Amino acid sequence: MLTCKVMENGFEYLEVANKAATARIALQGAHLYHYVRRTETPLLWVSGCSRFENGTAIRGGIPVCWPWFGMHDNPELPQHGFARTSLWTLESHSDITSEQSETVLLLRSCDASRQLWPFEFELRLRVRVGIALEVTLETLNTGTQPMPLSDALHTYFPVSSIENVHLEGLQNKPYFDNLDKGIYHQHEALLSFGAETDRVYQEVIWPLRIADTMRTITIDAQNSSCAVVWNPWIEKCAQMSGMCQESYKTMLCVETANAREDARVIAPGALHVLSTTIS
Ligand code: BG6
């Protein structure tokens, strides 16, 4: 079942509910910010200090970073692109079974997008809510020029305490460290967290797993060989918009991306599909 809802300040979101799970998706950014399976605790983290208002990206859930990941060469352009703060439209919704629904949101190129990025596109986010969460970002180049693209499904996961968790699946993978701009290889089988971490891994073979004390979250992906792993830690967290002072303790971002060496060029008429499945 799909219900369209509006917050007191006019911020619009969709609520999807079926026998397996419930999810909430803001029209701004097609931003999925809540997913919980029946009888469990949420599988997405959202900051208790996040604002839900037009023009500001929600801090948590799955921001759609598109059509560029990270900082643009032109510092006047917004970090992580403009999709996450654009107003999308609901294209379709269907209840596939009593335990699975599919909701599709659409963003098309328009005068405002052309001022930031001179390409023609249709961008769809397809969200399947069920016993697993499947999120698919479809980029269609509707123009006549090849389109440079880097993107990410910038997922915030809840953790019991960041010092308790390990990320599995990145052994021997090369990564760009955004903190000192160096290139390194990870030697450990398990990545643990005790300081600010901001890394773009390449040659990733999904799935990755977040092993926590009480549960393991599995993150699978298609058409991505790049994972971004991020926790701002104490000082950066205190300076960031939408974060409470201690937020860094209860979240970890593991992002399914096409960034740096895994960035793409989409030919005219071609479709690029990036997807992630969380269970
Ligand atoms: C991560 C980046 O993906 O997103 C970090 O690697 C960045 O460098 C983080 O700080 C959050 O970005 P923003 O724009 O949502 O504050």
mmCIF file of C-alpha atoms and ligand atoms in Angstrom:
data_model
loop_
_atom_site.group_PDB
_atom_site.id
_atom_site.type_symbol
_atom_site.label_atom_id
_atom_site.label_comp_id
_atom_site.label_asym_id
_atom_site.label_seq_id
_atom_site.Cartn_x
_atom_site.Cartn_y
_atom_site.Cartn_z
ATOM 1 C CA MET A 1 0.000 0.000 0.000
ATOM 2 C CA LEU A 2 1.224 3.501 -0.824
ATOM 3 C CA THR A 3 0.213 6.635 1.079
ATOM 4 C CA CYS A 4 1.283 10.157 0.082
ATOM 5 C CA LYS A 5 1.980 12.237 3.194
ATOM 6 C CA VAL A 6 2.932 15.850 3.914
ATOM 7 C CA MET A 7 4.752 17.166 6.996
ATOM 8 C CA GLU A 8 3.557 20.376 8.669
ATOM 9 C CA ASN A 9 6.187 22.401 6.779
ATOM 10 C CA GLY A 10 4.991 21.025 3.431
ATOM 11 C CA PHE A 11 7.773 18.409 3.066
ATOM 12 C CA GLU A 12 6.261 15.546 1.069
ATOM 13 C CA TYR A 13 7.000 11.841 1.427
ATOM 14 C CA LEU A 14 5.608 8.463 0.450
ATOM 15 C CA GLU A 15 4.915 5.701 2.911
ATOM 16 C CA VAL A 16 5.054 2.149 1.589
ATOM 17 C CA ALA A 17 3.709 -0.650 3.757
ATOM 18 C CA ASN A 18 3.218 -4.352 3.112
ATOM 19 C CA LYS A 19 3.239 -7.542 5.178
ATOM 20 C CA ALA A 20 7.051 -7.733 5.153
ATOM 21 C CA ALA A 21 8.188 -4.157 5.750
ATOM 22 C CA THR A 22 7.532 -0.417 5.867
ATOM 23 C CA ALA A 23 9.507 2.337 4.119
ATOM 24 C CA ARG A 24 9.389 6.110 3.728
ATOM 25 C CA ILE A 25 10.681 7.960 0.676
ATOM 26 C CA ALA A 26 10.865 11.768 0.449
ATOM 27 C CA LEU A 27 9.961 13.302 -2.915
ATOM 28 C CA GLN A 28 12.951 15.573 -2.463
ATOM 29 C CA GLY A 29 15.872 13.518 -3.686
ATOM 30 C CA ALA A 30 13.809 10.294 -3.969
ATOM 31 C CA HIS A 31 15.408 10.006 -0.557
ATOM 32 C CA LEU A 32 14.594 6.689 1.111
ATOM 33 C CA TYR A 33 15.046 7.441 4.777
ATOM 34 C CA HIS A 34 13.250 4.662 6.608
ATOM 35 C CA TYR A 35 13.077 0.910 6.051
ATOM 36 C CA VAL A 36 12.082 -1.556 8.722
ATOM 37 C CA ARG A 37 11.038 -5.179 8.468
ATOM 38 C CA ARG A 38 8.226 -6.376 10.667
ATOM 39 C CA THR A 39 9.360 -7.120 14.233
ATOM 40 C CA GLU A 40 12.912 -5.816 13.624
ATOM 41 C CA THR A 41 14.751 -2.550 14.228
ATOM 42 C CA PRO A 42 15.329 -0.251 11.202
ATOM 43 C CA LEU A 43 17.964 -1.191 8.623
ATOM 44 C CA LEU A 44 18.629 2.448 7.694
ATOM 45 C CA TRP A 45 20.020 5.095 10.018
ATOM 46 C CA VAL A 46 18.640 8.622 10.090
ATOM 47 C CA SER A 47 19.970 11.399 12.295
ATOM 48 C CA GLY A 48 17.714 12.617 15.097
ATOM 49 C CA CYS A 49 19.025 16.114 14.243
ATOM 50 C CA SER A 50 18.290 15.938 10.511
ATOM 51 C CA ARG A 51 16.074 18.593 9.033
ATOM 52 C CA PHE A 52 13.280 17.523 6.750
ATOM 53 C CA GLU A 53 12.862 20.584 4.585
ATOM 54 C CA ASN A 54 13.129 21.429 0.920
ATOM 55 C CA GLY A 55 16.605 22.530 -0.154
ATOM 56 C CA THR A 56 18.495 20.554 2.534
ATOM 57 C CA ALA A 57 19.512 16.911 2.067
ATOM 58 C CA ILE A 58 18.256 14.567 4.790
ATOM 59 C CA ARG A 59 21.131 13.322 6.988
ATOM 60 C CA GLY A 60 20.670 9.556 6.822
ATOM 61 C CA GLY A 61 18.842 6.950 4.785
ATOM 62 C CA ILE A 62 20.023 6.678 1.177
ATOM 63 C CA PRO A 63 20.954 10.023 -0.400
ATOM 64 C CA VAL A 64 21.223 9.659 -4.191
ATOM 65 C CA CYS A 65 24.586 11.183 -5.154
ATOM 66 C CA TRP A 66 24.226 12.020 -8.846
ATOM 67 C CA PRO A 67 25.461 13.015 -11.475
ATOM 68 C CA TRP A 68 28.742 13.419 -9.667
ATOM 69 C CA PHE A 69 30.038 11.875 -6.492
ATOM 70 C CA GLY A 70 31.911 14.084 -3.993
ATOM 71 C CA MET A 71 33.213 17.529 -4.794
ATOM 72 C CA HIS A 72 32.895 18.845 -8.345
ATOM 73 C CA ASP A 73 35.957 20.464 -9.994
ATOM 74 C CA ASN A 74 33.907 23.654 -9.880
ATOM 75 C CA PRO A 75 33.654 24.362 -6.122
ATOM 76 C CA GLU A 76 30.499 26.421 -6.669
ATOM 77 C CA LEU A 77 28.586 23.262 -7.579
ATOM 78 C CA PRO A 78 27.038 21.213 -4.752
ATOM 79 C CA GLN A 79 28.906 18.250 -3.260
ATOM 80 C CA HIS A 80 27.393 14.908 -4.437
ATOM 81 C CA GLY A 81 25.410 16.548 -7.273
ATOM 82 C CA PHE A 82 21.919 17.954 -7.396
ATOM 83 C CA ALA A 83 19.660 14.863 -7.457
ATOM 84 C CA ARG A 84 19.426 14.646 -3.663
ATOM 85 C CA THR A 85 17.975 18.142 -3.322
ATOM 86 C CA SER A 86 15.790 18.102 -6.469
ATOM 87 C CA LEU A 87 12.074 17.456 -6.324
ATOM 88 C CA TRP A 88 11.275 14.108 -7.996
ATOM 89 C CA THR A 89 7.841 12.852 -9.041
ATOM 90 C CA LEU A 90 6.115 9.573 -8.288
ATOM 91 C CA GLU A 91 5.982 7.635 -11.570
ATOM 92 C CA SER A 92 4.372 4.374 -10.461
ATOM 93 C CA HIS A 93 3.638 2.063 -7.584
ATOM 94 C CA SER A 94 2.615 -1.574 -7.590
ATOM 95 C CA ASP A 95 2.058 -4.153 -4.905
ATOM 96 C CA ILE A 96 3.769 -7.152 -6.503
ATOM 97 C CA THR A 97 2.746 -9.566 -3.745
ATOM 98 C CA SER A 98 1.428 -9.036 -0.216
ATOM 99 C CA GLU A 99 5.103 -8.972 0.863
ATOM 100 C CA GLN A 100 6.728 -6.904 -1.879
ATOM 101 C CA SER A 101 5.990 -3.501 -3.424
ATOM 102 C CA GLU A 102 7.740 -1.477 -6.097
ATOM 103 C CA THR A 103 7.748 2.317 -6.162
ATOM 104 C CA VAL A 104 9.375 4.287 -8.985
ATOM 105 C CA LEU A 105 10.362 7.960 -8.756
ATOM 106 C CA LEU A 106 11.462 10.069 -11.709
ATOM 107 C CA LEU A 107 13.655 13.115 -12.275
ATOM 108 C CA ARG A 108 14.028 14.625 -15.757
ATOM 109 C CA SER A 109 16.443 17.239 -17.085
ATOM 110 C CA CYS A 110 14.950 20.724 -16.985
ATOM 111 C CA ASP A 111 16.141 24.347 -17.235
ATOM 112 C CA ALA A 112 17.392 24.294 -13.618
ATOM 113 C CA SER A 113 19.415 21.077 -14.117
ATOM 114 C CA ARG A 114 20.886 22.370 -17.414
ATOM 115 C CA GLN A 115 22.263 25.398 -15.582
ATOM 116 C CA LEU A 116 24.280 23.063 -13.342
ATOM 117 C CA TRP A 117 25.007 20.255 -15.798
ATOM 118 C CA PRO A 118 24.434 20.518 -19.583
ATOM 119 C CA PHE A 119 23.018 17.034 -20.274
ATOM 120 C CA GLU A 120 19.612 15.572 -21.075
ATOM 121 C CA PHE A 121 18.465 12.681 -18.903
ATOM 122 C CA GLU A 122 15.775 10.650 -17.270
ATOM 123 C CA LEU A 123 16.729 9.367 -13.846
ATOM 124 C CA ARG A 124 14.629 6.750 -12.091
ATOM 125 C CA LEU A 125 14.891 5.326 -8.613
ATOM 126 C CA ARG A 126 13.152 1.969 -8.333
ATOM 127 C CA VAL A 127 12.583 0.900 -4.724
ATOM 128 C CA ARG A 128 11.467 -2.642 -3.931
ATOM 129 C CA VAL A 129 10.306 -2.960 -0.368
ATOM 130 C CA GLY A 130 10.015 -6.501 0.995
ATOM 131 C CA ILE A 131 11.971 -8.933 3.109
ATOM 132 C CA ALA A 132 15.023 -7.345 1.464
ATOM 133 C CA LEU A 133 15.359 -3.758 0.265
ATOM 134 C CA GLU A 134 16.322 -3.405 -3.415
ATOM 135 C CA VAL A 135 17.193 0.058 -4.700
ATOM 136 C CA THR A 136 17.975 0.611 -8.374
ATOM 137 C CA LEU A 137 19.160 3.882 -9.875
ATOM 138 C CA GLU A 138 18.589 4.037 -13.640
ATOM 139 C CA THR A 139 20.323 6.743 -15.667
ATOM 140 C CA LEU A 140 19.044 7.164 -19.225
ATOM 141 C CA ASN A 141 20.974 9.513 -21.509
ATOM 142 C CA THR A 142 18.195 11.108 -23.597
ATOM 143 C CA GLY A 143 20.572 13.597 -25.238
ATOM 144 C CA THR A 144 22.975 13.440 -28.170
ATOM 145 C CA GLN A 145 26.247 13.861 -26.214
ATOM 146 C CA PRO A 146 28.147 11.213 -24.220
ATOM 147 C CA MET A 147 27.372 11.854 -20.546
ATOM 148 C CA PRO A 148 30.092 11.633 -17.846
ATOM 149 C CA LEU A 149 28.679 10.088 -14.698
ATOM 150 C CA SER A 150 29.725 9.233 -11.170
ATOM 151 C CA ASP A 151 27.097 8.277 -8.643
ATOM 152 C CA ALA A 152 26.424 6.587 -5.314
ATOM 153 C CA LEU A 153 23.647 5.158 -3.221
ATOM 154 C CA HIS A 154 25.089 6.727 -0.074
ATOM 155 C CA THR A 155 23.574 4.352 2.479
ATOM 156 C CA TYR A 156 23.709 5.128 6.211
ATOM 157 C CA PHE A 157 23.476 1.956 8.306
ATOM 158 C CA PRO A 158 22.609 1.874 12.021
ATOM 159 C CA VAL A 159 25.155 0.199 14.305
ATOM 160 C CA SER A 160 24.986 -0.617 18.026
ATOM 161 C CA SER A 161 28.230 1.309 18.564
ATOM 162 C CA ILE A 162 30.806 2.058 15.863
ATOM 163 C CA GLU A 163 33.579 0.526 17.955
ATOM 164 C CA ASN A 164 31.691 -2.808 17.988
ATOM 165 C CA VAL A 165 31.422 -3.309 14.232
ATOM 166 C CA HIS A 166 33.601 -4.810 11.519
ATOM 167 C CA LEU A 167 33.192 -4.446 7.787
ATOM 168 C CA GLU A 168 33.939 -7.668 5.901
ATOM 169 C CA GLY A 169 34.814 -8.119 2.237
ATOM 170 C CA LEU A 170 37.493 -5.514 1.450
ATOM 171 C CA GLN A 171 40.688 -7.469 2.048
ATOM 172 C CA ASN A 172 43.405 -6.759 -0.572
ATOM 173 C CA LYS A 173 41.322 -4.017 -2.194
ATOM 174 C CA PRO A 174 42.969 -0.742 -3.219
ATOM 175 C CA TYR A 175 41.463 2.447 -1.898
ATOM 176 C CA PHE A 176 41.772 6.219 -2.202
ATOM 177 C CA ASP A 177 41.938 7.793 1.235
ATOM 178 C CA ASN A 178 40.020 11.047 1.095
ATOM 179 C CA LEU A 179 41.725 12.243 4.297
ATOM 180 C CA ASP A 180 45.324 12.390 2.993
ATOM 181 C CA LYS A 181 44.567 11.790 -0.740
ATOM 182 C CA GLY A 182 46.837 8.715 -0.751
ATOM 183 C CA ILE A 183 46.281 5.357 -2.474
ATOM 184 C CA TYR A 184 46.630 2.296 -0.251
ATOM 185 C CA HIS A 185 45.731 -1.392 -0.054
ATOM 186 C CA GLN A 186 43.739 -2.833 2.796
ATOM 187 C CA HIS A 187 45.533 -5.815 4.311
ATOM 188 C CA GLU A 188 43.064 -6.766 7.052
ATOM 189 C CA ALA A 189 40.133 -9.097 6.419
ATOM 190 C CA LEU A 190 38.006 -7.058 8.814
ATOM 191 C CA LEU A 191 37.925 -3.263 8.794
ATOM 192 C CA SER A 192 37.277 -1.764 12.220
ATOM 193 C CA PHE A 193 36.699 1.882 13.184
ATOM 194 C CA GLY A 194 38.507 4.011 15.770
ATOM 195 C CA ALA A 195 38.989 7.310 13.903
ATOM 196 C CA GLU A 196 37.575 9.328 10.998
ATOM 197 C CA THR A 197 37.331 7.089 7.939
ATOM 198 C CA ASP A 198 36.663 8.311 4.386
ATOM 199 C CA ARG A 199 37.762 5.815 1.722
ATOM 200 C CA VAL A 200 36.830 5.035 -1.878
ATOM 201 C CA TYR A 201 37.559 1.339 -2.532
ATOM 202 C CA GLN A 202 38.004 -0.097 -6.033
ATOM 203 C CA GLU A 203 37.850 -3.644 -7.484
ATOM 204 C CA VAL A 204 35.142 -4.459 -4.958
ATOM 205 C CA ILE A 205 33.421 -7.791 -5.201
ATOM 206 C CA TRP A 206 30.069 -7.521 -3.485
ATOM 207 C CA PRO A 207 28.495 -8.455 -1.103
ATOM 208 C CA LEU A 208 30.041 -6.664 1.866
ATOM 209 C CA ARG A 209 28.901 -7.366 5.410
ATOM 210 C CA ILE A 210 28.618 -5.169 8.465
ATOM 211 C CA ALA A 211 29.131 -7.532 11.415
ATOM 212 C CA ASP A 212 27.639 -6.037 14.567
ATOM 213 C CA THR A 213 27.131 -7.616 17.998
ATOM 214 C CA MET A 214 23.504 -8.620 17.448
ATOM 215 C CA ARG A 215 23.171 -8.861 13.668
ATOM 216 C CA THR A 216 24.961 -8.834 10.330
ATOM 217 C CA ILE A 217 23.785 -6.544 7.533
ATOM 218 C CA THR A 218 24.547 -7.777 4.009
ATOM 219 C CA ILE A 219 25.016 -5.221 1.226
ATOM 220 C CA ASP A 220 24.977 -6.578 -2.300
ATOM 221 C CA ALA A 221 25.298 -4.555 -5.496
ATOM 222 C CA GLN A 222 25.261 -4.700 -9.275
ATOM 223 C CA ASN A 223 27.151 -2.624 -11.850
ATOM 224 C CA SER A 224 29.462 -1.267 -9.188
ATOM 225 C CA SER A 225 33.053 -2.174 -8.364
ATOM 226 C CA CYS A 226 33.412 0.769 -6.001
ATOM 227 C CA ALA A 227 32.430 1.118 -2.341
ATOM 228 C CA VAL A 228 32.758 4.257 -0.242
ATOM 229 C CA VAL A 229 33.223 3.712 3.489
ATOM 230 C CA TRP A 230 32.669 6.728 5.689
ATOM 231 C CA ASN A 231 32.365 7.680 9.339
ATOM 232 C CA PRO A 232 33.071 11.333 10.268
ATOM 233 C CA TRP A 233 34.136 10.577 13.858
ATOM 234 C CA ILE A 234 34.002 13.138 16.685
ATOM 235 C CA GLU A 235 35.293 16.460 15.338
ATOM 236 C CA LYS A 236 33.813 16.384 11.838
ATOM 237 C CA CYS A 237 30.513 15.064 13.182
ATOM 238 C CA ALA A 238 30.271 18.060 15.528
ATOM 239 C CA GLN A 239 30.688 20.424 12.552
ATOM 240 C CA MET A 240 28.327 18.733 10.097
ATOM 241 C CA SER A 241 24.814 19.838 9.249
ATOM 242 C CA GLY A 242 22.073 17.478 10.381
ATOM 243 C CA MET A 243 24.304 15.518 12.779
ATOM 244 C CA CYS A 244 23.866 15.404 16.563
ATOM 245 C CA GLN A 245 27.100 15.536 18.550
ATOM 246 C CA GLU A 246 27.244 11.776 19.162
ATOM 247 C CA SER A 247 25.713 10.660 15.851
ATOM 248 C CA TYR A 248 28.989 9.197 14.591
ATOM 249 C CA LYS A 249 28.716 6.431 17.207
ATOM 250 C CA THR A 250 25.575 4.874 15.815
ATOM 251 C CA MET A 251 26.086 5.059 12.027
ATOM 252 C CA LEU A 252 28.334 3.732 9.290
ATOM 253 C CA CYS A 253 28.071 4.620 5.607
ATOM 254 C CA VAL A 254 28.821 1.879 3.096
ATOM 255 C CA GLU A 255 28.005 3.322 -0.309
ATOM 256 C CA THR A 256 27.422 1.459 -3.552
ATOM 257 C CA ALA A 257 29.129 3.718 -6.058
ATOM 258 C CA ASN A 258 30.558 4.358 -9.488
ATOM 259 C CA ALA A 259 33.311 6.802 -8.522
ATOM 260 C CA ARG A 260 36.914 7.575 -9.457
ATOM 261 C CA GLU A 261 38.203 4.587 -11.543
ATOM 262 C CA ASP A 262 34.647 3.199 -11.670
ATOM 263 C CA ALA A 263 33.100 6.434 -13.038
ATOM 264 C CA ARG A 264 31.239 5.915 -16.327
ATOM 265 C CA VAL A 265 30.467 7.610 -19.617
ATOM 266 C CA ILE A 266 26.912 6.952 -20.793
ATOM 267 C CA ALA A 267 26.476 6.949 -24.574
ATOM 268 C CA PRO A 268 23.501 8.783 -26.141
ATOM 269 C CA GLY A 269 20.407 6.606 -25.733
ATOM 270 C CA ALA A 270 22.134 4.239 -23.297
ATOM 271 C CA LEU A 271 20.869 3.198 -19.878
ATOM 272 C CA HIS A 272 23.135 2.706 -16.861
ATOM 273 C CA VAL A 273 21.707 0.764 -13.929
ATOM 274 C CA LEU A 274 23.299 0.835 -10.469
ATOM 275 C CA SER A 275 21.650 -1.225 -7.793
ATOM 276 C CA THR A 276 22.014 -2.328 -4.213
ATOM 277 C CA THR A 277 20.229 -4.928 -2.108
ATOM 278 C CA ILE A 278 20.224 -4.721 1.673
ATOM 279 C CA SER A 279 19.215 -7.613 3.870
HETATM 280 C C1 BG6 B 1 30.928 10.754 1.838
HETATM 281 C C2 BG6 B 1 32.210 11.454 1.467
HETATM 282 O O1 BG6 B 1 30.501 9.966 0.779
HETATM 283 O O2 BG6 B 1 29.932 11.740 2.133
HETATM 284 C C3 BG6 B 1 32.652 12.355 2.605
HETATM 285 O O3 BG6 B 1 33.200 10.470 1.157
HETATM 286 C C4 BG6 B 1 31.528 13.325 2.957
HETATM 287 O O4 BG6 B 1 33.838 13.049 2.237
HETATM 288 C C5 BG6 B 1 30.275 12.539 3.236
HETATM 289 O O5 BG6 B 1 31.916 14.100 4.078
HETATM 290 C C6 BG6 B 1 29.058 13.413 3.584
HETATM 291 O O6 BG6 B 1 28.833 14.359 2.605
HETATM 292 P P1 BG6 B 1 27.665 15.420 2.748
HETATM 293 O O7 BG6 B 1 27.772 16.307 1.537
HETATM 294 O O8 BG6 B 1 26.376 14.655 2.782
HETATM 295 O O9 BG6 B 1 27.907 16.150 4.044
#
